[in-house]
Each structure stands twice: as structure tokens, then as C-alpha cells.
């Protein structure tokens, strides 16, 4: 009995880690990744070192996020605004510039995802504006139903991307 409980905890922990990794991966695999443009540009330009640099970039990003989480907890921050104020102290005006930049970055990233996904739909014969509407509805549903649905969707998309990538790798 004890062994099965311990095994269930380990399995649950591994699934949680995979879920977090899937969200991290999918947040960086946007419209350019889905259409194949990002891979073509990156891997053609950098060749065999490209996978190593991608892994190094994710390690650096994860280490940075860890430090931000520690800073958030050590300074008793309640939200991102508190964190950004702490991060940019003693220059309070920089926090405002960062907020503007952050909102622009989110709008541009979401726009790129919508445009990339609509272009993929268009390549299979769906009208571009209909595709934009469909993607908009899907994103709205993800936004309404929160982080758990986004995590599940990210995990499913990550698995699909990995399966497709491995299939292409093994067949070519």
C-alpha cells in the first residue's frame, strides 16, 4: 500500500513538472514555430549548434524565472506591479516604461499567434477572417476558463508537436 502511494506521488510530481515545462515550451512556440518559419530561419542559419543554443536559452530563462520567484517571495510582493516596482527600485519611472513595454509585448505576441494560426488555416482553404475569428474564440475560451485549461491545452499541444517532430525525424 505504501509503495503504491509513493509511486503515485512520484508520478503526480512528474506530471506536474511536465505540465509546467509544456506551458513554458508552448509560450515560446508561437505562430512562427507553428508555421515552420522560425525553425527554418534558425536552424538553417545556425546548423548543429541551434539545438544546443535553444536548450541553453531555456536553462537561462528558467534560472532567471527562479530568481524572480525568490525575489517575489523575499519582498512579500502581492502582484506583478509590486515585483516590477521592487525590480526597478530606485528608478520608479522605469517601472511605468516596463509596464507599457510588457503590454505591447503581450499584444504583439498574441497577434503573431493569431496571424500564424490563421495563415495555417488559410493554407487548408479556410478564409483568413473566419480563421482569425475561430482562433479568437479559442483564445477567449482559454482566457475565460483559466490556467488549468491553458496548462492542459499546452500539454496536449506539446505532445502533438513532439510526436510530429519525432515522426518527421524518423521518416526523413
Tab-separated table of C-alpha atoms in Angstrom:
chain	number	residue	atom	x	y	z
A	1	UNK	CA	0.000	0.000	0.000
A	2	UNK	CA	2.770	2.446	0.981
A	3	UNK	CA	4.667	1.652	-2.219
A	4	UNK	CA	1.680	2.480	-4.433
A	5	UNK	CA	1.107	5.791	-2.619
A	6	UNK	CA	4.770	6.732	-3.039
A	7	UNK	CA	4.675	5.734	-6.721
A	8	UNK	CA	1.515	7.820	-7.222
A	9	UNK	CA	3.235	10.855	-5.641
A	10	UNK	CA	6.270	10.454	-7.922
A	11	UNK	CA	4.026	10.056	-10.975
A	12	UNK	CA	1.990	13.105	-9.939
A	13	UNK	CA	5.164	15.140	-9.443
A	14	UNK	CA	6.498	14.138	-12.856
A	15	UNK	CA	3.178	15.043	-14.482
A	16	UNK	CA	3.237	18.426	-12.727
A	17	UNK	CA	6.801	19.050	-13.948
A	18	UNK	CA	5.798	18.043	-17.488
A	19	UNK	CA	2.772	20.347	-17.271
A	20	UNK	CA	4.901	23.335	-16.240
A	21	UNK	CA	7.500	22.503	-18.905
A	22	UNK	CA	4.721	22.250	-21.505
A	23	UNK	CA	3.390	25.695	-20.643
A	24	UNK	CA	6.940	27.124	-20.760
A	25	UNK	CA	7.581	25.440	-24.117
A	26	UNK	CA	4.253	26.406	-25.646
A	27	UNK	CA	4.651	30.017	-24.550
A	28	UNK	CA	7.769	30.140	-26.729
A	29	UNK	CA	6.416	28.051	-29.592
A	30	UNK	CA	4.032	30.578	-31.048
A	31	UNK	CA	2.923	31.421	-34.564
A	32	UNK	CA	6.422	31.373	-36.072
A	33	UNK	CA	7.065	27.935	-34.640
A	34	UNK	CA	3.713	26.509	-35.722
A	35	UNK	CA	4.125	27.657	-39.326
A	36	UNK	CA	7.684	26.343	-39.572
A	37	UNK	CA	9.160	29.760	-40.304
A	38	UNK	CA	11.060	30.030	-37.031
A	39	UNK	CA	12.744	26.633	-37.402
A	40	UNK	CA	13.722	27.265	-40.999
A	41	UNK	CA	15.292	30.620	-40.201
A	42	UNK	CA	17.011	29.489	-37.023
A	43	UNK	CA	18.260	26.014	-37.932
A	44	UNK	CA	19.409	26.968	-41.428
A	45	UNK	CA	21.364	29.883	-40.022
A	46	UNK	CA	22.977	28.119	-37.039
A	47	UNK	CA	23.068	24.437	-38.057
A	48	UNK	CA	24.037	21.817	-35.490
A	49	UNK	CA	24.626	24.352	-32.699
A	50	UNK	CA	20.991	25.520	-32.863
A	51	UNK	CA	19.562	22.795	-30.564
A	52	UNK	CA	22.317	23.450	-28.015
A	53	UNK	CA	21.585	27.182	-28.009
A	54	UNK	CA	17.834	26.533	-27.677
A	55	UNK	CA	18.467	24.330	-24.630
A	56	UNK	CA	20.884	26.904	-23.170
A	57	UNK	CA	18.305	29.674	-23.692
A	58	UNK	CA	15.636	27.673	-21.819
A	59	UNK	CA	18.088	26.948	-18.971
A	60	UNK	CA	18.930	30.663	-18.657
A	61	UNK	CA	15.232	31.590	-18.809
A	62	UNK	CA	14.345	29.031	-16.134
A	63	UNK	CA	17.189	30.216	-13.869
A	64	UNK	CA	16.042	33.823	-14.315
A	65	UNK	CA	12.446	32.887	-13.505
A	66	UNK	CA	13.671	31.087	-10.376
A	67	UNK	CA	15.481	34.230	-9.203
A	68	UNK	CA	12.391	36.352	-9.881
A	69	UNK	CA	10.237	33.943	-7.847
A	70	UNK	CA	12.734	34.120	-4.969
A	71	UNK	CA	12.745	37.934	-5.192
A	72	UNK	CA	8.923	37.947	-5.266
A	73	UNK	CA	8.734	35.817	-2.113
A	74	UNK	CA	11.544	37.600	-0.232
A	75	UNK	CA	9.953	41.024	-0.756
A	76	UNK	CA	6.391	39.882	0.053
A	77	UNK	CA	5.092	41.021	-3.316
A	78	UNK	CA	1.359	40.599	-3.855
A	79	UNK	CA	1.278	41.002	-7.645
A	80	UNK	CA	3.404	41.750	-10.696
A	81	UNK	CA	3.235	45.505	-10.124
A	82	UNK	CA	4.827	45.110	-6.678
A	83	UNK	CA	7.509	42.910	-8.211
A	84	UNK	CA	8.260	45.361	-11.017
A	85	UNK	CA	8.413	48.283	-8.559
A	86	UNK	CA	10.897	46.296	-6.478
A	87	UNK	CA	12.849	45.254	-9.554
A	88	UNK	CA	13.268	48.807	-10.846
A	89	UNK	CA	13.895	50.468	-7.470
A	90	UNK	CA	15.311	53.230	-7.104
A	91	UNK	CA	14.041	54.313	-10.556
A	92	UNK	CA	10.221	54.352	-10.287
A	93	UNK	CA	9.700	55.798	-13.788
A	94	UNK	CA	11.315	52.720	-15.343
A	95	UNK	CA	8.546	50.577	-13.903
A	96	UNK	CA	5.976	52.542	-15.915
A	97	UNK	CA	8.033	52.159	-19.094
A	98	UNK	CA	8.320	48.437	-18.372
A	99	UNK	CA	4.525	48.134	-17.995
A	100	UNK	CA	3.972	49.842	-21.351
A	101	UNK	CA	6.567	47.573	-22.960
A	102	UNK	CA	5.032	44.493	-21.324
A	103	UNK	CA	1.514	45.240	-22.581
A	104	UNK	CA	2.835	45.926	-26.083
A	105	UNK	CA	4.809	42.674	-25.981
A	106	UNK	CA	1.714	40.688	-24.982
A	107	UNK	CA	-0.385	42.302	-27.733
A	108	UNK	CA	2.290	41.634	-30.355
A	109	UNK	CA	2.809	38.027	-29.239
A	110	UNK	CA	-0.916	37.267	-29.276
A	111	UNK	CA	-1.237	38.978	-32.665
A	112	UNK	CA	1.603	36.849	-34.058
A	113	UNK	CA	-0.036	33.675	-32.757
A	114	UNK	CA	-3.397	34.615	-34.269
A	115	UNK	CA	-1.843	35.606	-37.609
A	116	UNK	CA	0.298	32.453	-37.764
A	117	UNK	CA	-2.592	30.163	-36.887
A	118	UNK	CA	-4.885	31.929	-39.367
A	119	UNK	CA	-2.233	31.502	-42.081
A	120	UNK	CA	-2.114	27.769	-41.352
A	121	UNK	CA	-5.925	27.603	-41.575
A	122	UNK	CA	-5.763	29.588	-44.815
A	123	UNK	CA	-3.348	27.041	-46.303
A	124	UNK	CA	-6.044	24.372	-45.929
A	125	UNK	CA	-8.704	26.522	-47.581
A	126	UNK	CA	-10.331	28.371	-44.673
A	127	UNK	CA	-10.987	32.077	-45.219
A	128	UNK	CA	-8.414	34.174	-43.326
A	129	UNK	CA	-11.004	36.265	-41.456
A	130	UNK	CA	-13.003	33.177	-40.492
A	131	UNK	CA	-9.767	31.623	-39.205
A	132	UNK	CA	-8.972	34.750	-37.168
A	133	UNK	CA	-12.470	34.572	-35.666
A	134	UNK	CA	-12.076	30.865	-34.802
A	135	UNK	CA	-8.684	31.445	-33.170
A	136	UNK	CA	-10.085	34.458	-31.300
A	137	UNK	CA	-12.928	32.347	-29.900
A	138	UNK	CA	-10.493	29.592	-28.843
A	139	UNK	CA	-8.255	32.142	-27.084
A	140	UNK	CA	-11.294	33.714	-25.411
A	141	UNK	CA	-12.374	30.296	-24.080
A	142	UNK	CA	-8.837	29.667	-22.783
A	143	UNK	CA	-8.876	33.061	-21.086
A	144	UNK	CA	-12.298	32.541	-19.515
A	145	UNK	CA	-11.588	29.081	-18.111
A	146	UNK	CA	-8.178	29.915	-16.687
A	147	UNK	CA	-4.780	28.441	-16.072
A	148	UNK	CA	-5.834	24.811	-15.684
A	149	UNK	CA	-7.331	24.678	-19.186
A	150	UNK	CA	-4.316	26.508	-20.634
A	151	UNK	CA	-1.988	24.018	-18.924
A	152	UNK	CA	-3.948	21.052	-20.301
A	153	UNK	CA	-4.027	22.564	-23.790
A	154	UNK	CA	-0.303	23.364	-23.620
A	155	UNK	CA	0.459	19.789	-22.585
A	156	UNK	CA	-1.644	18.398	-25.439
A	157	UNK	CA	-0.024	20.729	-27.984
A	158	UNK	CA	3.467	19.946	-26.697
A	159	UNK	CA	2.834	16.221	-27.012
A	160	UNK	CA	1.451	16.723	-30.534
A	161	UNK	CA	4.455	18.845	-31.555
A	162	UNK	CA	6.914	16.325	-30.091
A	163	UNK	CA	5.175	13.372	-31.777
A	164	UNK	CA	5.108	15.172	-35.139
A	165	UNK	CA	8.739	16.249	-34.793
A	166	UNK	CA	9.903	12.745	-33.881
A	167	UNK	CA	7.837	11.246	-36.703
A	168	UNK	CA	9.383	13.618	-39.235
A	169	UNK	CA	12.849	12.987	-37.795
A	170	UNK	CA	12.456	9.213	-38.036
A	171	UNK	CA	10.894	9.246	-41.516
A	172	UNK	CA	13.342	11.662	-43.133
